[in-house]
Short mmCIF file of C-alpha atoms in Angstrom, two decimals:
data_model
loop_
_atom_site.label_atom_id
_atom_site.label_comp_id
_atom_site.label_asym_id
_atom_site.label_seq_id
_atom_site.Cartn_x
_atom_site.Cartn_y
_atom_site.Cartn_z
CA UNK G 184 94.14 312.45 67.69
CA UNK G 185 93.33 308.74 67.20
CA UNK G 186 95.07 308.95 63.83
CA UNK G 187 98.24 310.31 65.44
CA UNK G 188 98.19 307.84 68.35
CA UNK G 189 97.52 304.87 66.08
CA UNK G 190 100.06 305.86 63.44
CA UNK G 191 102.34 302.89 62.90
CA UNK G 192 105.99 303.36 63.85
CA UNK G 193 109.01 301.46 62.59
CA UNK G 194 110.92 299.28 65.05
CA UNK G 195 114.16 300.87 63.91
CA UNK G 196 112.95 304.30 65.07
CA UNK G 197 111.67 302.97 68.38
CA UNK G 198 114.89 301.14 69.11
CA UNK G 199 116.88 304.24 68.13
CA UNK G 200 115.06 306.49 70.63
CA UNK G 201 115.24 303.93 73.41
CA UNK G 202 118.96 303.51 72.60
CA UNK G 203 119.49 307.27 73.01
CA UNK G 204 117.76 307.31 76.40
CA UNK G 205 118.36 303.84 77.82
CA UNK G 206 121.91 303.17 76.66
CA UNK G 207 123.61 306.47 75.96
CA UNK G 208 122.27 308.30 79.04
CA UNK G 209 125.08 306.65 81.01
CA UNK G 210 127.53 308.75 79.01
CA UNK G 211 125.73 312.05 78.70
CA UNK G 212 123.89 312.28 82.06
CA UNK G 213 124.80 309.66 84.63
CA UNK G 214 128.62 309.72 84.49
CA UNK G 215 128.92 313.54 84.26
CA UNK G 216 126.46 313.84 87.12
CA UNK G 217 128.44 311.38 89.23
CA UNK G 218 131.62 313.38 88.62
CA UNK G 219 129.72 316.48 89.73
CA UNK G 220 128.64 314.66 92.88
CA UNK G 221 132.25 313.69 93.63
CA UNK G 222 133.33 317.33 93.24
CA UNK G 223 130.52 318.35 95.58
CA UNK G 224 131.58 315.72 98.13
CA UNK G 225 135.16 317.05 97.93
CA UNK G 226 133.99 320.66 98.31
CA UNK G 227 131.92 319.69 101.36
CA UNK G 228 134.89 317.70 102.73
CA UNK G 229 132.78 314.52 102.66
CA UNK G 230 134.88 312.69 100.07
CA UNK G 231 136.17 309.82 102.18
CA UNK G 232 137.88 306.50 101.47
CA UNK G 233 134.69 304.75 102.59
CA UNK G 234 132.61 306.65 100.02
CA UNK G 235 135.01 305.84 97.17
CA UNK G 236 135.19 302.14 98.10
CA UNK G 237 131.43 302.04 98.55
CA UNK G 238 130.99 303.45 95.01
CA UNK G 239 133.42 300.86 93.59
CA UNK G 240 131.49 298.08 95.41
CA UNK G 241 128.28 299.42 93.86
CA UNK G 242 129.65 299.14 90.34
CA UNK G 243 130.98 295.61 91.03
CA UNK G 244 127.58 294.44 92.30
CA UNK G 245 126.10 295.81 89.08
CA UNK G 246 128.52 293.67 87.07
CA UNK G 247 127.40 290.54 88.96
CA UNK G 248 123.75 291.52 88.61
CA UNK G 249 124.20 292.17 84.89
CA UNK G 250 125.72 288.72 84.39
CA UNK G 251 122.68 287.10 86.02
CA UNK G 252 120.39 289.37 83.98
CA UNK G 253 122.05 288.28 80.72
CA UNK G 254 121.66 284.58 81.55
CA UNK G 255 118.04 285.11 82.58
CA UNK G 256 117.43 287.35 79.61
CA UNK G 257 118.48 284.69 77.16
CA UNK G 258 116.43 281.99 78.83
CA UNK G 259 113.35 283.78 80.06
CA UNK G 260 112.87 286.63 77.68
CA UNK G 261 113.49 285.10 74.30
CA UNK G 262 111.76 281.83 75.15
CA UNK G 263 109.17 282.42 77.86
CA UNK G 264 108.08 285.93 76.88
CA UNK G 265 107.64 285.11 73.20
CA UNK G 266 105.90 281.84 74.05
CA UNK G 267 103.43 283.71 76.29
CA UNK G 268 103.09 286.44 73.67
CA UNK G 269 102.18 283.96 70.96
CA UNK G 270 100.01 281.62 73.05
CA UNK G 271 98.53 283.40 76.04
CA UNK G 272 98.07 287.02 75.14
CA UNK G 273 95.26 289.30 74.07
CA UNK G 274 95.34 290.32 70.37
CA UNK G 275 98.85 291.57 69.69
CA UNK G 276 99.06 295.35 69.63
CA UNK G 277 100.53 297.19 66.67
CA UNK G 278 103.60 299.33 67.21
CA UNK G 279 102.23 302.87 67.45
CA UNK G 280 102.35 305.84 69.81
CA UNK G 281 99.52 304.72 72.08
CA UNK G 282 101.09 301.27 72.41
CA UNK G 283 104.44 302.78 73.38
CA UNK G 284 102.98 305.31 75.83
CA UNK G 285 100.70 302.79 77.53
CA UNK G 286 103.46 300.19 77.63
CA UNK G 287 105.74 302.61 79.49
CA UNK G 288 102.87 303.44 81.88
CA UNK G 289 102.23 299.76 82.53
CA UNK G 290 105.95 299.05 82.94
CA UNK G 291 106.06 301.89 85.47
CA UNK G 292 103.03 300.51 87.31
CA UNK G 293 104.53 297.01 87.26
CA UNK G 294 107.75 298.50 88.65
CA UNK G 295 105.78 300.03 91.53
CA UNK G 296 104.29 296.65 92.49
CA UNK G 297 107.46 294.70 91.90
CA UNK G 298 109.37 297.19 94.05
CA UNK G 299 106.71 297.01 96.77
CA UNK G 300 106.95 293.23 96.77
CA UNK G 301 110.75 293.45 97.03
CA UNK G 302 110.26 295.36 100.26
CA UNK G 303 107.35 293.43 101.66
CA UNK G 304 108.25 289.77 101.20
CA UNK G 305 111.19 288.01 102.85
CA UNK G 306 112.94 286.69 99.74
CA UNK G 307 112.42 290.02 97.96
CA UNK G 308 114.06 291.98 100.75
CA UNK G 309 116.86 289.39 100.98
CA UNK G 310 118.05 290.55 97.56
CA UNK G 311 116.81 294.16 97.49
CA UNK G 312 118.36 295.07 100.83
CA UNK G 313 121.68 295.23 98.94
CA UNK G 314 120.43 298.31 97.07
CA UNK G 315 119.44 300.01 100.33
CA UNK G 316 122.47 299.06 102.39
CA UNK G 317 124.71 301.94 101.31
CA UNK G 318 124.99 304.75 103.87
CA UNK G 319 125.54 307.13 100.94
CA UNK G 320 123.21 308.41 98.25
CA UNK G 321 124.58 309.13 94.80
CA UNK G 322 124.32 307.90 91.20
CA UNK G 323 126.55 304.88 91.91
CA UNK G 324 124.03 303.61 94.49
CA UNK G 325 121.54 303.21 91.63
CA UNK G 326 123.82 300.45 90.32
CA UNK G 327 123.99 298.59 93.61
CA UNK G 328 121.98 295.41 93.02
CA UNK G 329 121.35 292.12 94.77
CA UNK G 330 121.68 288.64 93.21
CA UNK G 331 117.96 288.03 92.56
CA UNK G 332 116.98 291.59 91.62
CA UNK G 333 116.35 290.47 88.04
CA UNK G 334 113.89 287.70 88.93
CA UNK G 335 110.84 289.44 90.45
CA UNK G 336 110.51 291.87 87.51
CA UNK G 337 109.88 288.87 85.22
CA UNK G 338 106.76 287.94 87.20
CA UNK G 339 105.44 291.45 86.83
CA UNK G 340 106.27 292.03 83.17
CA UNK G 341 104.72 288.79 81.94
CA UNK G 342 101.18 290.13 82.56
CA UNK G 343 102.06 293.10 80.32
CA UNK G 344 103.08 290.68 77.57
CA UNK G 345 99.78 288.85 78.15
CA UNK G 346 97.95 292.12 77.54
CA UNK G 347 99.21 292.04 73.94
CA UNK G 348 102.41 294.10 74.17
CA UNK G 349 105.49 292.99 72.24
CA UNK G 350 108.03 291.46 74.67
CA UNK G 351 110.86 293.58 73.28
CA UNK G 352 108.83 296.77 73.79
CA UNK G 353 108.05 295.65 77.36
CA UNK G 354 111.76 295.13 78.05
CA UNK G 355 112.73 298.46 76.52
CA UNK G 356 110.05 300.18 78.60
CA UNK G 357 111.28 298.49 81.77
CA UNK G 358 114.82 299.66 81.11
CA UNK G 359 113.42 303.15 80.42
CA UNK G 360 111.78 303.16 83.89
CA UNK G 361 115.00 301.87 85.45
CA UNK G 362 117.11 304.57 83.79
CA UNK G 363 114.67 307.28 84.94
CA UNK G 364 114.98 305.84 88.46
CA UNK G 365 118.77 305.97 88.24
CA UNK G 366 118.66 309.72 87.70
CA UNK G 367 116.86 310.15 91.03
CA UNK G 368 119.78 308.91 93.12
CA UNK G 369 121.26 312.27 93.98
CA UNK G 370 121.47 314.78 96.81
CA UNK G 371 122.32 317.61 94.43
CA UNK G 372 118.75 318.24 93.26
CA UNK G 373 116.46 319.64 95.95
CA UNK G 374 112.70 319.81 95.71
CA UNK G 375 111.29 320.65 92.29
CA UNK G 376 108.17 322.67 91.49
CA UNK G 377 104.91 321.52 93.11
CA UNK G 378 103.21 320.12 89.97
CA UNK G 379 106.34 318.09 89.14
CA UNK G 380 106.66 316.83 92.73
CA UNK G 381 102.97 315.93 92.70
CA UNK G 382 103.04 313.85 89.53
CA UNK G 383 106.56 312.57 89.08
CA UNK G 384 109.00 310.67 91.23
CA UNK G 385 111.80 313.10 92.04
CA UNK G 386 115.17 312.94 93.85
CA UNK G 387 113.42 314.26 96.97
CA UNK G 388 110.82 311.46 96.91
CA UNK G 389 113.48 308.87 96.28
CA UNK G 390 115.71 310.11 99.09
CA UNK G 391 112.77 309.33 101.37
CA UNK G 392 112.61 305.83 99.90
CA UNK G 393 116.26 305.26 100.86
CA UNK G 394 115.81 306.66 104.36
CA UNK G 395 116.37 304.51 107.44
CA UNK G 396 114.33 306.98 109.51
CA UNK G 397 111.37 304.93 110.76
CA UNK G 398 108.65 307.07 109.10
CA UNK G 399 110.39 306.65 105.74
CA UNK G 400 110.37 302.84 105.76
CA UNK G 401 108.52 301.21 102.83
CA UNK G 402 107.48 304.47 101.21
CA UNK G 403 107.72 305.95 97.71
CA UNK G 404 108.15 302.81 95.62
CA UNK G 405 107.49 304.63 92.34
CA UNK G 406 109.62 304.51 89.21
CA UNK G 407 108.55 307.44 87.05
CA UNK G 408 105.17 308.52 88.45
CA UNK G 409 104.76 309.18 92.18
CA UNK G 410 100.99 309.20 91.70
CA UNK G 411 101.02 305.40 92.10
CA UNK G 412 102.24 305.88 95.69
CA UNK G 413 99.75 308.64 96.29
CA UNK G 414 96.87 306.49 95.07
CA UNK G 415 97.96 303.26 96.74
CA UNK G 416 98.75 304.70 100.17
CA UNK G 417 102.55 304.56 100.30
CA UNK G 418 103.52 308.19 99.73
CA UNK G 419 105.67 310.09 102.22
CA UNK G 420 107.10 313.59 101.60
CA UNK G 421 110.65 314.54 102.54
CA UNK G 422 110.48 316.46 105.81
CA UNK G 423 113.04 315.20 108.29
CA UNK G 424 116.70 314.96 107.17
CA UNK G 425 117.19 311.57 105.58
CA UNK G 426 119.60 309.09 107.17
CA UNK G 427 120.50 306.60 104.42
CA UNK G 428 120.90 302.88 104.84
CA UNK G 429 119.13 299.99 106.53
CA UNK G 430 118.01 299.39 110.11
CA UNK G 431 120.85 296.89 110.70
CA UNK G 432 123.82 298.65 109.07
CA UNK G 433 126.15 296.55 106.94
CA UNK G 434 129.38 298.41 107.71
CA UNK G 435 131.29 296.86 104.82
CA UNK G 436 132.56 297.97 101.43
CA UNK G 437 133.64 294.47 100.40
CA UNK G 438 131.73 293.85 97.14
CA UNK G 439 131.19 290.15 97.92
CA UNK G 440 129.88 290.89 101.41
CA UNK G 441 127.68 293.66 99.99
CA UNK G 442 126.29 291.48 97.19
CA UNK G 443 125.47 288.45 99.36
CA UNK G 444 124.69 289.97 102.76
CA UNK G 445 120.92 289.89 102.23
CA UNK G 446 120.95 286.22 101.32
CA UNK G 447 123.28 285.25 104.19
CA UNK G 448 121.13 287.16 106.67
CA UNK G 449 118.04 285.45 105.26
CA UNK G 450 119.65 282.01 105.53
CA UNK G 451 120.61 282.76 109.12
CA UNK G 452 116.99 283.70 109.80
CA UNK G 453 115.80 280.44 108.20
CA UNK G 454 118.10 278.48 110.51
CA UNK G 455 116.45 280.11 113.51
CA UNK G 456 112.95 279.32 112.29
CA UNK G 457 111.51 275.96 113.30
CA UNK G 458 109.28 273.87 111.05
CA UNK G 459 109.19 273.47 107.26
CA UNK G 460 105.93 275.43 106.90
CA UNK G 461 107.35 278.38 108.81
CA UNK G 462 110.52 278.28 106.73
CA UNK G 463 108.43 278.51 103.57
CA UNK G 464 106.35 281.28 105.09
CA UNK G 465 109.52 283.27 105.73
CA UNK G 466 109.95 283.58 101.95
CA UNK G 467 106.61 285.31 101.42
CA UNK G 468 105.91 287.00 104.75
CA UNK G 469 107.27 290.51 105.46
CA UNK G 470 111.01 290.71 106.16
CA UNK G 471 110.52 291.37 109.89
CA UNK G 472 108.16 288.39 110.32
CA UNK G 473 109.09 285.63 112.73
CA UNK G 474 106.84 282.77 113.81
CA UNK G 475 105.68 283.24 117.41
CA UNK G 476 107.56 280.17 118.77
CA UNK G 477 110.86 281.30 117.21
CA UNK G 478 110.49 284.87 118.41
CA UNK G 479 109.70 283.62 121.94
CA UNK G 480 112.77 281.38 121.94
CA UNK G 481 114.83 284.33 120.71
CA UNK G 482 113.51 286.49 123.52
CA UNK I 226 109.91 304.16 121.52
CA UNK I 227 107.12 302.52 119.55
CA UNK I 228 106.47 304.05 116.17
CA UNK I 229 102.81 304.87 115.61
CA UNK I 230 101.98 305.07 111.90
CA UNK I 231 100.28 308.31 111.01
CA UNK I 232 98.32 306.71 108.20
CA UNK I 233 96.28 303.52 108.18
CA UNK I 234 97.36 300.86 105.71
CA UNK I 235 95.10 300.58 102.71
CA UNK I 236 92.84 297.53 102.63
CA UNK I 237 93.97 294.72 100.32
CA UNK I 238 90.63 294.76 98.49
CA UNK I 239 91.02 298.51 97.80
CA UNK I 240 94.55 297.91 96.52
CA UNK I 241 93.32 295.07 94.32
CA UNK I 242 90.45 296.97 92.71
CA UNK I 243 92.45 300.16 92.20
CA UNK I 244 95.24 298.16 90.56
CA UNK I 245 92.77 296.35 88.33
CA UNK I 246 91.18 299.66 87.39
CA UNK I 247 94.50 301.18 86.29
CA UNK I 248 95.47 298.12 84.26
CA UNK I 249 92.11 297.99 82.47
CA UNK I 250 92.20 301.74 81.86
CA UNK I 251 95.72 301.79 80.40
CA UNK I 252 95.70 298.56 78.39
CA UNK I 253 92.07 299.12 77.38
CA UNK I 254 92.95 302.51 75.90
CA UNK I 255 95.69 300.92 73.77
CA UNK I 256 93.38 298.18 72.51
CA UNK I 257 90.50 300.59 71.86
CA UNK I 258 92.61 303.05 69.88
CA UNK I 259 94.19 300.25 67.85
CA UNK I 260 90.76 298.69 67.23
CA UNK I 261 89.27 302.04 66.22
CA UNK I 262 92.10 302.73 63.77
CA UNK I 263 91.79 299.24 62.25
CA UNK I 264 88.04 299.70 61.85
CA UNK I 265 88.70 302.96 60.04
CA UNK I 266 91.16 301.28 57.66
CA UNK I 267 88.67 298.46 57.00
CA UNK I 268 85.86 300.96 56.32
CA UNK I 269 88.03 302.88 53.87
CA UNK I 270 89.03 299.66 52.15
CA UNK I 271 85.43 298.45 51.80
CA UNK I 272 84.34 301.89 50.50
CA UNK I 273 87.07 301.74 47.88
CA UNK I 274 85.97 298.24 46.94
CA UNK I 275 82.32 299.30 46.59
CA UNK I 276 83.22 302.25 44.42
CA UNK I 277 85.46 300.12 42.23
CA UNK I 278 82.73 297.54 41.72
CA UNK I 279 80.15 300.15 40.72
CA UNK I 280 82.45 301.98 38.39
CA UNK I 281 84.38 299.08 36.97
CA UNK I 282 82.59 298.89 33.64
CA UNK I 283 82.57 302.62 33.08
CA UNK I 284 86.16 303.01 34.21
CA UNK I 285 87.31 300.25 31.87
CA UNK I 286 85.71 302.06 28.96
CA UNK I 287 87.29 305.35 29.90
CA UNK I 288 90.65 303.78 30.62
CA UNK I 289 91.07 302.70 27.05
CA UNK I 290 90.35 306.24 25.85
CA UNK I 291 92.88 308.30 27.68
CA UNK I 292 96.63 308.19 27.43
CA UNK I 293 97.00 308.28 31.23
CA UNK I 294 94.77 305.31 31.66
CA UNK I 295 96.63 303.51 28.91
CA UNK I 296 99.64 303.80 31.21
CA UNK I 297 97.53 302.12 33.92
CA UNK I 298 96.84 299.24 31.63
CA UNK I 299 100.57 298.84 31.23
CA UNK I 300 101.02 298.49 34.99
CA UNK I 301 97.74 297.22 36.40
CA UNK I 302 98.32 293.70 35.14
CA UNK I 303 100.33 293.21 38.34
CA UNK I 304 97.05 293.26 40.26
CA UNK I 305 95.97 289.78 41.32
CA UNK I 306 97.08 286.79 43.33
CA UNK I 307 100.76 285.82 43.51
CA UNK I 308 102.47 282.95 45.21
CA UNK I 309 105.93 282.81 46.76
CA UNK I 310 107.66 279.61 47.85
CA UNK I 311 109.82 279.90 50.97
CA UNK I 312 112.42 277.43 52.17
CA UNK I 313 113.60 279.08 55.38
CA UNK I 314 114.36 277.73 58.84
CA UNK I 315 111.30 279.56 60.15
CA UNK I 316 108.90 278.74 57.35
CA UNK I 317 108.79 276.13 54.61
CA UNK I 318 105.90 276.34 52.19
CA UNK I 319 104.10 278.90 50.11
CA UNK I 320 102.33 282.16 50.82
CA UNK I 321 99.72 283.57 48.48
CA UNK I 322 99.56 287.34 48.36
CA UNK I 323 96.97 289.55 46.76
CA UNK I 324 98.17 292.70 45.05
CA UNK I 325 95.65 295.53 44.94
CA UNK I 326 95.95 299.05 43.65
CA UNK I 327 95.27 301.65 46.32
CA UNK I 328 95.62 305.20 45.05
CA UNK I 329 98.86 305.40 43.13
CA UNK I 330 100.52 302.44 44.81
CA UNK I 331 100.16 298.69 44.68
CA UNK I 332 99.82 296.89 47.99
CA UNK I 333 100.33 293.18 48.55
CA UNK I 334 98.68 291.52 51.54
CA UNK I 335 98.83 287.92 52.76
CA UNK I 336 95.88 285.79 51.64
CA UNK I 337 96.74 282.15 52.21
CA UNK I 338 99.42 279.93 53.71
CA UNK I 339 100.32 276.62 52.09
CA UNK I 340 102.45 273.93 53.71
CA UNK I 341 104.92 271.69 51.88
CA UNK I 342 102.21 269.05 51.33
CA UNK I 343 99.97 271.58 49.63
CA UNK I 344 97.50 272.01 52.51
CA UNK I 345 96.29 275.57 52.62
CA UNK I 346 95.04 277.81 55.36
CA UNK I 347 93.48 281.26 55.09
CA UNK I 348 95.89 283.91 56.34
CA UNK I 349 95.20 287.02 58.39
CA UNK I 350 95.41 289.98 56.01
CA UNK I 351 98.80 291.58 56.66
CA UNK I 352 100.21 294.24 54.39
CA UNK I 353 103.59 292.91 53.24
CA UNK I 354 104.64 294.86 50.19
CA UNK I 355 104.04 298.42 49.00
CA UNK I 356 105.08 299.06 45.40
CA UNK I 357 105.48 302.81 45.18
CA UNK I 358 106.88 303.06 41.65
CA UNK I 359 106.13 300.66 38.82
CA UNK I 360 106.48 301.25 35.08
CA UNK I 361 105.32 297.83 33.93
CA UNK I 362 108.82 296.37 33.83
CA UNK I 363 110.63 297.55 36.92
CA UNK I 364 109.48 298.88 40.24
CA UNK I 365 110.58 300.07 43.66
CA UNK I 366 108.86 299.73 46.98
CA UNK I 367 108.93 298.76 50.61
CA UNK I 368 108.97 295.15 51.71
CA UNK I 369 107.77 294.62 55.28
CA UNK I 370 109.83 291.84 56.81
CA UNK I 371 109.03 290.20 60.14
CA UNK I 372 112.15 289.01 61.95
CA UNK I 373 112.04 287.65 65.50
CA UNK I 374 108.58 289.10 65.97
CA UNK I 375 109.53 292.60 64.86
CA UNK I 376 108.59 294.28 61.62
CA UNK I 377 111.15 296.03 59.45
CA UNK I 378 110.51 298.18 56.40
CA UNK I 379 113.11 297.35 53.78
CA UNK I 380 113.53 298.97 50.39
CA UNK I 381 113.09 296.51 47.55
CA UNK I 382 113.24 296.28 43.75
CA UNK I 383 110.76 294.61 41.44
CA UNK I 384 111.89 293.10 38.14
CA UNK I 385 109.28 291.55 35.83
CA UNK I 386 110.56 288.33 34.23
CA UNK I 387 107.37 287.89 32.24
CA UNK I 388 103.76 288.82 32.84
CA UNK I 389 103.33 285.88 35.24
CA UNK I 390 106.61 286.10 37.17
CA UNK I 391 108.57 288.81 38.88
CA UNK I 392 111.63 288.93 41.07
CA UNK I 393 111.59 290.84 44.33
CA UNK I 394 115.05 291.67 45.64
CA UNK I 395 116.11 293.42 48.82
CA UNK I 396 119.10 294.00 51.02
CA UNK I 397 118.97 294.77 54.70
CA UNK I 398 121.78 294.94 57.26
CA UNK I 399 124.06 292.82 55.14
CA UNK I 400 121.37 290.23 54.42
CA UNK I 401 120.08 290.04 50.86
CA UNK I 402 117.54 287.84 49.16
CA UNK I 403 115.67 287.46 45.90
CA UNK I 404 112.13 286.08 45.94
CA UNK I 405 110.26 284.74 42.95
CA UNK I 406 106.62 285.76 42.78
CA UNK I 407 104.45 283.69 40.45
CA UNK I 408 100.94 284.49 39.37
CA UNK I 409 98.25 282.19 40.76
#
């Protein structure tokens, strides 16, 4: 067993398999599935102008997000990650099966925490609210990103690099988790078998995560494995019908409004808050936090 | 209506220790398995070395007797220390490799780095070249190239210039190079 797990693998093979899943899945799963969803919407007489424009806005926000990701990728990944990898990491791990499997597990665990932070700190929610602001739930929503959605993951993947994992493998694993997550944005798939629902994140679990129903808030942060939520106290099963969106609906399909609404709302909140210390606290405190003086004056 | 949570929030200390436990468990497994496999390789290598030391004299006598071992004599002269001078953007200086015979193949591993001024530093043993076929004049093998932190296995050719020099040539993704290996 150790021999198999520690068998060295060529980078070319690893990159090939990640390419098949990470890159090509858009063509052979995600797009066909989205077309299927559109047909289903039409059949159910739910295919509206709002839904189509919302989907277009989603794709446009992804373009803006991707541009920021590329700029950050060039600066942070190639420089910072490799610098940390060569100077501040445990002994570098060889490329073998156990390294790949554990790297994906760690990337998934990092995703859980990064995602939880996005929901639980002010600046995180200011960008991540974009992803949750759609009143619909389909594959295109998976591509609805906010302007800073690429920043927090860096803070959480650096520790993986420090554990001795190759930065490129860490990035490929993160994209793998993200692609798996994308596949969960659908209403077509109901609940799966109990063992699968127990271990893995499924469309049902992720519908809960997108719910604006009060009991569904800040639940099911997982990427691939739902066991992280089960073990860290944030799991909620799908019981009540999910109403998608956020507590203060956006009511816009304008891509610019969609992309920046979290930041503009956050800036508006900062204006209301008095004192420099409190303004700083607003960045790291939960999104609904307001200092007592400000909340009194608002009342 | 005030929402009453049906579950208590987990304590921060519980979250912290559980998180730490998972990280240690997952990353620790990777490091342990890698360490165990490296130990195994080292043990095998030292066993081979011990055997070769004990049997060297006897083997040498036998080698000269049989035709098969005569063929070894024709190829085994490649065993030893070889130096390559590099003048790349990434590295300028020399690397000394040691070629050893392991089974039916010859493996070259890094032994020493030398800078342009001639200062040397012991290198971590990294397998760099595997010569799978060698007839004493020409050979074929795999050259392990590290580019931007990633390792690539590239097919290469060996051409002996004389008994103290050989040329190693390879081509990969449109990039080709010829290295000169000189006996130390």
